[in-house]
Amino acid sequence: MKVLLSFDQIQARVLEMGAQLTADYSGREPHLVGVLKGACPFMTDLAQAIELPLTLDYIAVSSYGRATKSTGEVKLVKDLDQGLEGRDLLIVEDIVDTGLTLNYLVNLLGARGPRSLKVVTLLSKPARRLVSVHVDYVGFTIEDEFVVGYGIDFAQRNRNLPHIGKVRFIEESPKE
Ligand code: 5GP
């Protein structure tokens, strides 16, 4: 694994994003909805970097698996604890890849009557998009690489890495 984004790079960018959101939401009280589990460290750091009163909630989704993924079928695993009526909703994602998860969430949560809805993601891989979905705030735009760390897992592990690494898969040599 090679370091793609160091702890310091991530923290500096999250502070910038927090300052931007503080300016953009001045006089309002944003409601941050983090997408479990990957967005947890980002959500925590970003919320601390926003110098406004705000509220937090979490949602969990999973895709139905690789075979059906391109159809965009996403399953709701844990719903929100609070309603969204009249709220300034900010969906907080770790990474937007094909865009299918985010597309599902925007449709699901947008129908619950928020006053506004914007999307923040730490990472975006635009080269991989299958659906066009608008992302308002992007921490880093990255190439089509498999990344782990800072909340993002590799088979549920490595979420605790303070940096983001890119994984290089070594292909097994064919058996004789
Ligand atoms: P999308 O629905 O946009 O294709 O997928 C978003 C989800 O796919 C992310 O929340 C994450 O769980 C997973 N994902 C996308 N790219 C990567 C990656 O590079 N590494 C890991 N570990 N997960 C990824």
CSV table of N, CA and C in Angstrom, one decimal, residues 35-152:
chain,number,residue,atom,x,y,z
A,35,VAL,N,-22.7,9.0,6.2
A,35,VAL,CA,-23.0,7.7,5.7
A,35,VAL,C,-22.0,6.6,6.3
A,36,LEU,N,-22.6,5.8,7.2
A,36,LEU,CA,-21.8,4.8,7.9
A,36,LEU,C,-21.3,3.7,6.9
A,37,LYS,N,-20.2,3.1,7.2
A,37,LYS,CA,-19.3,3.4,8.3
A,37,LYS,C,-18.2,4.3,7.9
A,38,GLY,N,-18.0,4.3,6.6
A,38,GLY,CA,-16.8,5.0,6.0
A,38,GLY,C,-16.6,6.5,6.3
A,39,ALA,N,-17.7,7.2,6.4
A,39,ALA,CA,-17.6,8.6,6.6
A,39,ALA,C,-17.3,9.1,8.0
A,40,CYS,N,-17.3,8.1,9.0
A,40,CYS,CA,-17.2,8.5,10.4
A,40,CYS,C,-16.0,9.5,10.7
A,41,PRO,N,-14.8,9.1,10.4
A,41,PRO,CA,-13.7,10.0,10.8
A,41,PRO,C,-13.8,11.4,10.1
A,42,PHE,N,-14.2,11.4,8.8
A,42,PHE,CA,-14.4,12.6,8.1
A,42,PHE,C,-15.5,13.5,8.7
A,43,MET,N,-16.6,12.8,9.0
A,43,MET,CA,-17.7,13.5,9.6
A,43,MET,C,-17.3,14.2,10.9
A,44,THR,N,-16.6,13.5,11.8
A,44,THR,CA,-16.2,14.0,13.1
A,44,THR,C,-15.2,15.2,12.9
A,45,ASP,N,-14.2,15.1,12.0
A,45,ASP,CA,-13.3,16.1,11.8
A,45,ASP,C,-13.9,17.3,11.2
A,46,LEU,N,-14.8,17.1,10.2
A,46,LEU,CA,-15.5,18.2,9.5
A,46,LEU,C,-16.4,18.9,10.4
A,47,ALA,N,-17.2,18.2,11.2
A,47,ALA,CA,-18.1,18.9,12.1
A,47,ALA,C,-17.3,19.8,13.1
A,48,GLN,N,-16.2,19.3,13.5
A,48,GLN,CA,-15.4,20.2,14.5
A,48,GLN,C,-14.8,21.4,13.8
A,49,ALA,N,-14.6,21.3,12.4
A,49,ALA,CA,-14.1,22.4,11.7
A,49,ALA,C,-15.1,23.4,11.2
A,50,ILE,N,-16.4,23.1,11.5
A,50,ILE,CA,-17.5,24.0,11.1
A,50,ILE,C,-17.8,24.9,12.4
A,51,GLU,N,-17.6,26.1,12.3
A,51,GLU,CA,-17.8,27.0,13.5
A,51,GLU,C,-19.2,27.6,13.5
A,52,LEU,N,-20.2,26.7,13.6
A,52,LEU,CA,-21.6,27.0,13.6
A,52,LEU,C,-22.3,26.0,14.5
A,53,PRO,N,-23.5,26.4,15.0
A,53,PRO,CA,-24.3,25.4,15.7
A,53,PRO,C,-24.7,24.4,14.6
A,54,LEU,N,-24.7,23.1,14.9
A,54,LEU,CA,-25.1,22.1,13.9
A,54,LEU,C,-25.6,20.9,14.6
A,55,THR,N,-26.3,20.0,13.9
A,55,THR,CA,-26.7,18.7,14.4
A,55,THR,C,-26.2,17.6,13.5
A,56,LEU,N,-26.1,16.4,14.1
A,56,LEU,CA,-25.6,15.2,13.3
A,56,LEU,C,-26.5,14.1,13.4
A,57,ASP,N,-26.5,13.3,12.3
A,57,ASP,CA,-27.3,12.0,12.3
A,57,ASP,C,-26.5,11.1,11.4
A,58,TYR,N,-26.8,9.8,11.4
A,58,TYR,CA,-26.1,8.8,10.6
A,58,TYR,C,-27.1,7.9,9.9
A,59,ILE,N,-26.7,7.5,8.7
A,59,ILE,CA,-27.5,6.5,7.9
A,59,ILE,C,-26.6,5.4,7.4
A,60,ALA,N,-27.1,4.2,7.3
A,60,ALA,CA,-26.2,3.2,6.7
A,60,ALA,C,-27.0,2.5,5.5
A,61,VAL,N,-26.2,2.3,4.5
A,61,VAL,CA,-26.8,1.6,3.3
A,61,VAL,C,-25.8,0.6,2.8
A,62,SER,N,-26.3,-0.4,2.0
A,62,SER,CA,-25.3,-1.3,1.4
A,62,SER,C,-25.9,-1.6,0.0
A,63,SER,N,-25.0,-1.9,-0.9
A,63,SER,CA,-25.5,-2.3,-2.2
A,63,SER,C,-25.8,-3.8,-2.2
A,64,TYR,N,-26.7,-4.2,-3.1
A,64,TYR,CA,-27.1,-5.5,-3.1
A,64,TYR,C,-26.0,-6.5,-3.6
A,65,GLY,N,-24.9,-6.0,-3.9
A,65,GLY,CA,-23.8,-6.9,-4.3
A,65,GLY,C,-23.4,-6.6,-5.8
A,66,ARG,N,-22.3,-7.1,-6.1
A,66,ARG,CA,-21.7,-6.7,-7.4
A,66,ARG,C,-22.6,-7.0,-8.6
A,67,ALA,N,-23.3,-8.2,-8.6
A,67,ALA,CA,-24.1,-8.6,-9.7
A,67,ALA,C,-25.2,-7.5,-10.1
A,68,THR,N,-25.7,-6.9,-9.1
A,68,THR,CA,-26.8,-6.0,-9.3
A,68,THR,C,-26.4,-4.6,-9.2
A,69,LYS,N,-25.1,-4.3,-8.9
A,69,LYS,CA,-24.7,-3.0,-8.5
A,69,LYS,C,-25.0,-2.0,-9.6
A,70,SER,N,-24.7,-2.4,-10.9
A,70,SER,CA,-24.9,-1.5,-12.0
A,70,SER,C,-26.4,-1.0,-12.2
A,71,THR,N,-27.3,-1.8,-11.5
A,71,THR,CA,-28.7,-1.4,-11.6
A,71,THR,C,-29.0,-0.3,-10.6
A,72,GLY,N,-28.1,-0.1,-9.7
A,72,GLY,CA,-28.2,0.9,-8.7
A,72,GLY,C,-29.1,0.5,-7.5
A,73,GLU,N,-29.2,-0.8,-7.3
A,73,GLU,CA,-30.0,-1.2,-6.1
A,73,GLU,C,-29.2,-1.0,-4.8
A,74,VAL,N,-29.7,-0.2,-4.0
A,74,VAL,CA,-29.1,0.0,-2.7
A,74,VAL,C,-30.1,-0.3,-1.6
A,75,LYS,N,-29.6,-0.9,-0.6
A,75,LYS,CA,-30.5,-1.3,0.6
A,75,LYS,C,-30.2,-0.4,1.7
A,76,LEU,N,-31.3,0.1,2.4
A,76,LEU,CA,-31.2,0.9,3.6
A,76,LEU,C,-31.0,0.0,4.8
A,77,VAL,N,-29.9,0.1,5.5
A,77,VAL,CA,-29.5,-0.7,6.6
A,77,VAL,C,-29.9,-0.1,7.9
A,78,LYS,N,-29.7,1.2,8.0
A,78,LYS,CA,-30.0,2.0,9.2
A,78,LYS,C,-30.6,3.3,8.8
A,79,ASP,N,-31.8,3.6,9.2
A,79,ASP,CA,-32.4,4.9,8.8
A,79,ASP,C,-32.0,6.0,9.8
A,80,LEU,N,-32.3,7.2,9.5
A,80,LEU,CA,-32.0,8.3,10.4
A,80,LEU,C,-32.8,8.3,11.6
A,81,ASP,N,-32.3,8.9,12.7
A,81,ASP,CA,-33.1,9.0,13.9
A,81,ASP,C,-34.0,10.2,13.9
A,82,GLN,N,-33.6,11.2,13.1
A,82,GLN,CA,-34.4,12.5,13.1
A,82,GLN,C,-35.0,12.8,11.8
A,83,GLY,N,-36.1,13.5,11.7
A,83,GLY,CA,-36.7,13.9,10.5
A,83,GLY,C,-35.9,15.1,9.8
A,84,LEU,N,-36.2,15.4,8.6
A,84,LEU,CA,-35.4,16.4,7.8
A,84,LEU,C,-36.2,17.6,7.4
A,85,GLU,N,-37.5,17.6,7.8
A,85,GLU,CA,-38.4,18.7,7.4
A,85,GLU,C,-37.8,20.0,7.8
A,86,GLY,N,-37.6,20.9,6.7
A,86,GLY,CA,-37.2,22.3,6.9
A,86,GLY,C,-35.7,22.4,7.3
A,87,ARG,N,-34.9,21.3,7.3
A,87,ARG,CA,-33.5,21.4,7.7
A,87,ARG,C,-32.6,21.7,6.5
A,88,ASP,N,-31.5,22.3,6.8
A,88,ASP,CA,-30.4,22.5,5.8
A,88,ASP,C,-29.5,21.2,5.8
A,89,LEU,N,-29.9,20.3,5.0
A,89,LEU,CA,-29.3,19.0,5.0
A,89,LEU,C,-27.9,18.9,4.2
A,90,LEU,N,-26.9,18.4,4.9
A,90,LEU,CA,-25.7,18.1,4.2
A,90,LEU,C,-25.4,16.6,4.3
A,91,ILE,N,-25.4,15.9,3.2
A,91,ILE,CA,-25.0,14.5,3.2
A,91,ILE,C,-23.5,14.4,3.2
A,92,VAL,N,-22.9,13.7,4.1
A,92,VAL,CA,-21.4,13.6,4.2
A,92,VAL,C,-21.0,12.2,3.8
A,93,GLU,N,-20.3,12.1,2.7
A,93,GLU,CA,-19.8,10.8,2.2
A,93,GLU,C,-18.3,10.7,2.3
A,94,ASP,N,-17.8,9.5,2.4
A,94,ASP,CA,-16.4,9.2,2.3
A,94,ASP,C,-15.9,9.3,0.9
A,95,ILE,N,-16.5,8.6,0.0
A,95,ILE,CA,-16.1,8.5,-1.4
A,95,ILE,C,-17.3,8.4,-2.3
A,96,VAL,N,-17.3,9.1,-3.4
A,96,VAL,CA,-18.3,8.9,-4.4
A,96,VAL,C,-17.5,8.3,-5.6
A,97,ASP,N,-18.0,7.1,-5.9
A,97,ASP,CA,-17.4,6.3,-6.9
A,97,ASP,C,-18.3,6.2,-8.2
A,98,THR,N,-19.1,5.2,-8.3
A,98,THR,CA,-20.1,5.1,-9.4
A,98,THR,C,-21.2,6.2,-9.3
A,99,GLY,N,-21.4,6.6,-8.0
A,99,GLY,CA,-22.5,7.6,-7.8
A,99,GLY,C,-23.8,7.0,-7.4
A,100,LEU,N,-23.9,5.7,-7.5
A,100,LEU,CA,-25.2,5.0,-7.2
A,100,LEU,C,-25.7,5.1,-5.8
A,101,THR,N,-24.8,5.0,-4.8
A,101,THR,CA,-25.2,5.2,-3.4
A,101,THR,C,-25.7,6.6,-3.2
A,102,LEU,N,-24.9,7.5,-3.7
A,102,LEU,CA,-25.3,8.9,-3.5
A,102,LEU,C,-26.6,9.3,-4.2
A,103,ASN,N,-26.8,8.8,-5.4
A,103,ASN,CA,-28.0,9.0,-6.1
A,103,ASN,C,-29.2,8.5,-5.3
A,104,TYR,N,-29.1,7.3,-4.7
A,104,TYR,CA,-30.1,6.7,-3.9
A,104,TYR,C,-30.4,7.6,-2.7
A,105,LEU,N,-29.3,8.0,-2.0
A,105,LEU,CA,-29.5,8.8,-0.8
A,105,LEU,C,-30.1,10.2,-1.1
A,106,VAL,N,-29.7,10.8,-2.2
A,106,VAL,CA,-30.3,12.1,-2.6
A,106,VAL,C,-31.8,12.0,-2.9
A,107,ASN,N,-32.2,10.9,-3.5
A,107,ASN,CA,-33.6,10.7,-3.8
A,107,ASN,C,-34.4,10.4,-2.5
A,108,LEU,N,-33.8,9.5,-1.7
A,108,LEU,CA,-34.5,9.1,-0.5
A,108,LEU,C,-34.7,10.3,0.5
A,109,LEU,N,-33.6,11.0,0.7
A,109,LEU,CA,-33.6,12.1,1.8
A,109,LEU,C,-34.2,13.4,1.2
A,110,GLY,N,-34.0,13.6,-0.1
A,110,GLY,CA,-34.6,14.8,-0.7
A,110,GLY,C,-36.1,14.8,-0.6
A,111,ALA,N,-36.7,13.6,-0.6
A,111,ALA,CA,-38.2,13.5,-0.5
A,111,ALA,C,-38.7,13.7,0.9
A,112,ARG,N,-37.8,13.9,1.9
A,112,ARG,CA,-38.3,14.1,3.3
A,112,ARG,C,-38.4,15.6,3.7
A,113,GLY,N,-38.4,16.5,2.7
A,113,GLY,CA,-38.7,17.9,2.9
A,113,GLY,C,-37.7,18.7,3.5
A,114,PRO,N,-36.4,18.5,3.3
A,114,PRO,CA,-35.4,19.4,3.8
A,114,PRO,C,-35.5,20.8,3.1
A,115,ARG,N,-35.1,21.8,3.7
A,115,ARG,CA,-35.1,23.1,3.1
A,115,ARG,C,-34.1,23.2,2.0
A,116,SER,N,-32.9,22.6,2.3
A,116,SER,CA,-31.9,22.6,1.2
A,116,SER,C,-31.2,21.2,1.4
A,117,LEU,N,-30.5,20.8,0.3
A,117,LEU,CA,-29.8,19.6,0.3
A,117,LEU,C,-28.5,19.7,-0.5
A,118,LYS,N,-27.4,19.5,0.2
A,118,LYS,CA,-26.1,19.6,-0.5
A,118,LYS,C,-25.3,18.3,-0.1
A,119,VAL,N,-24.3,18.1,-0.9
A,119,VAL,CA,-23.5,16.9,-0.7
A,119,VAL,C,-22.0,17.3,-0.5
A,120,VAL,N,-21.4,16.7,0.6
A,120,VAL,CA,-20.0,16.8,0.8
A,120,VAL,C,-19.3,15.5,0.7
A,121,THR,N,-18.2,15.4,0.0
A,121,THR,CA,-17.5,14.1,0.0
A,121,THR,C,-16.0,14.4,0.2
A,122,LEU,N,-15.3,13.5,0.9
A,122,LEU,CA,-13.9,13.7,1.1
A,122,LEU,C,-13.2,13.4,-0.3
A,123,LEU,N,-13.6,12.2,-0.9
A,123,LEU,CA,-13.0,11.8,-2.1
A,123,LEU,C,-14.0,11.6,-3.2
A,124,SER,N,-13.6,11.9,-4.5
A,124,SER,CA,-14.4,11.7,-5.6
A,124,SER,C,-13.6,11.0,-6.7
A,125,LYS,N,-14.2,10.0,-7.3
A,125,LYS,CA,-13.5,9.3,-8.5
A,125,LYS,C,-14.4,9.5,-9.7
A,126,PRO,N,-14.4,10.7,-10.3
A,126,PRO,CA,-15.3,11.0,-11.4
A,126,PRO,C,-15.2,10.0,-12.6
A,127,ALA,N,-14.0,9.4,-12.8
A,127,ALA,CA,-13.8,8.5,-14.0
A,127,ALA,C,-14.7,7.3,-13.8
A,128,ARG,N,-15.2,7.0,-12.7
A,128,ARG,CA,-16.0,5.8,-12.4
A,128,ARG,C,-17.5,6.0,-12.4
A,129,ARG,N,-17.9,7.2,-12.6
A,129,ARG,CA,-19.4,7.5,-12.5
A,129,ARG,C,-20.2,6.7,-13.5
A,130,LEU,N,-21.3,6.1,-12.9
A,130,LEU,CA,-22.3,5.4,-13.8
A,130,LEU,C,-23.6,6.3,-13.9
A,131,VAL,N,-23.8,7.1,-12.8
A,131,VAL,CA,-24.9,8.0,-12.9
A,131,VAL,C,-24.4,9.4,-12.6
A,132,SER,N,-25.0,10.4,-13.2
A,132,SER,CA,-24.6,11.7,-13.0
A,132,SER,C,-25.3,12.2,-11.7
A,133,VAL,N,-24.4,12.6,-10.7
A,133,VAL,CA,-24.9,13.1,-9.4
A,133,VAL,C,-24.1,14.3,-9.0
A,134,HIS,N,-24.8,15.3,-8.5
A,134,HIS,CA,-24.1,16.6,-8.2
A,134,HIS,C,-23.5,16.5,-6.8
A,135,VAL,N,-22.2,16.8,-6.8
A,135,VAL,CA,-21.5,16.9,-5.5
A,135,VAL,C,-21.1,18.3,-5.3
A,136,ASP,N,-21.5,18.9,-4.2
A,136,ASP,CA,-21.3,20.3,-4.0
A,136,ASP,C,-19.9,20.6,-3.4
A,137,TYR,N,-19.4,19.8,-2.5
A,137,TYR,CA,-18.0,20.0,-1.9
A,137,TYR,C,-17.2,18.7,-2.0
A,138,VAL,N,-16.1,18.8,-2.7
A,138,VAL,CA,-15.2,17.7,-2.8
A,138,VAL,C,-13.8,18.0,-2.2
A,139,GLY,N,-13.4,17.0,-1.3
A,139,GLY,CA,-12.1,17.2,-0.7
A,139,GLY,C,-11.0,17.0,-1.7
A,140,PHE,N,-10.9,15.8,-2.3
A,140,PHE,CA,-9.9,15.5,-3.2
A,140,PHE,C,-10.5,14.7,-4.4
A,141,THR,N,-10.2,15.1,-5.6
A,141,THR,CA,-10.5,14.3,-6.8
A,141,THR,C,-9.4,13.3,-7.0
A,142,ILE,N,-9.7,12.0,-7.1
A,142,ILE,CA,-8.6,11.1,-7.3
A,142,ILE,C,-8.9,10.2,-8.6
A,143,GLU,N,-7.8,9.5,-9.0
A,143,GLU,CA,-7.9,8.7,-10.1
A,143,GLU,C,-8.7,7.4,-9.8
A,144,ASP,N,-8.9,6.6,-10.8
A,144,ASP,CA,-9.6,5.3,-10.5
A,144,ASP,C,-8.6,4.3,-9.8
A,145,GLU,N,-8.5,4.5,-8.5
A,145,GLU,CA,-7.7,3.7,-7.7
A,145,GLU,C,-8.4,3.2,-6.5
A,146,PHE,N,-8.1,2.0,-6.0
A,146,PHE,CA,-8.8,1.5,-4.8
A,146,PHE,C,-8.0,2.0,-3.6
A,147,VAL,N,-8.8,2.7,-2.7
A,147,VAL,CA,-8.1,3.4,-1.6
A,147,VAL,C,-8.7,2.8,-0.3
A,148,VAL,N,-7.9,3.0,0.8
A,148,VAL,CA,-8.3,2.6,2.1
A,148,VAL,C,-7.7,3.5,3.1
A,149,GLY,N,-8.4,3.5,4.3
A,149,GLY,CA,-7.9,4.3,5.4
A,149,GLY,C,-8.8,5.5,5.7
A,150,TYR,N,-8.6,6.2,6.9
A,150,TYR,CA,-9.4,7.3,7.3
A,150,TYR,C,-10.9,7.0,7.1
A,151,GLY,N,-11.3,5.8,7.6
A,151,GLY,CA,-12.7,5.4,7.6
A,151,GLY,C,-13.0,4.4,6.5
A,152,ILE,N,-12.2,4.4,5.4
A,152,ILE,CA,-12.5,3.6,4.2
A,152,ILE,C,-11.8,2.2,4.4
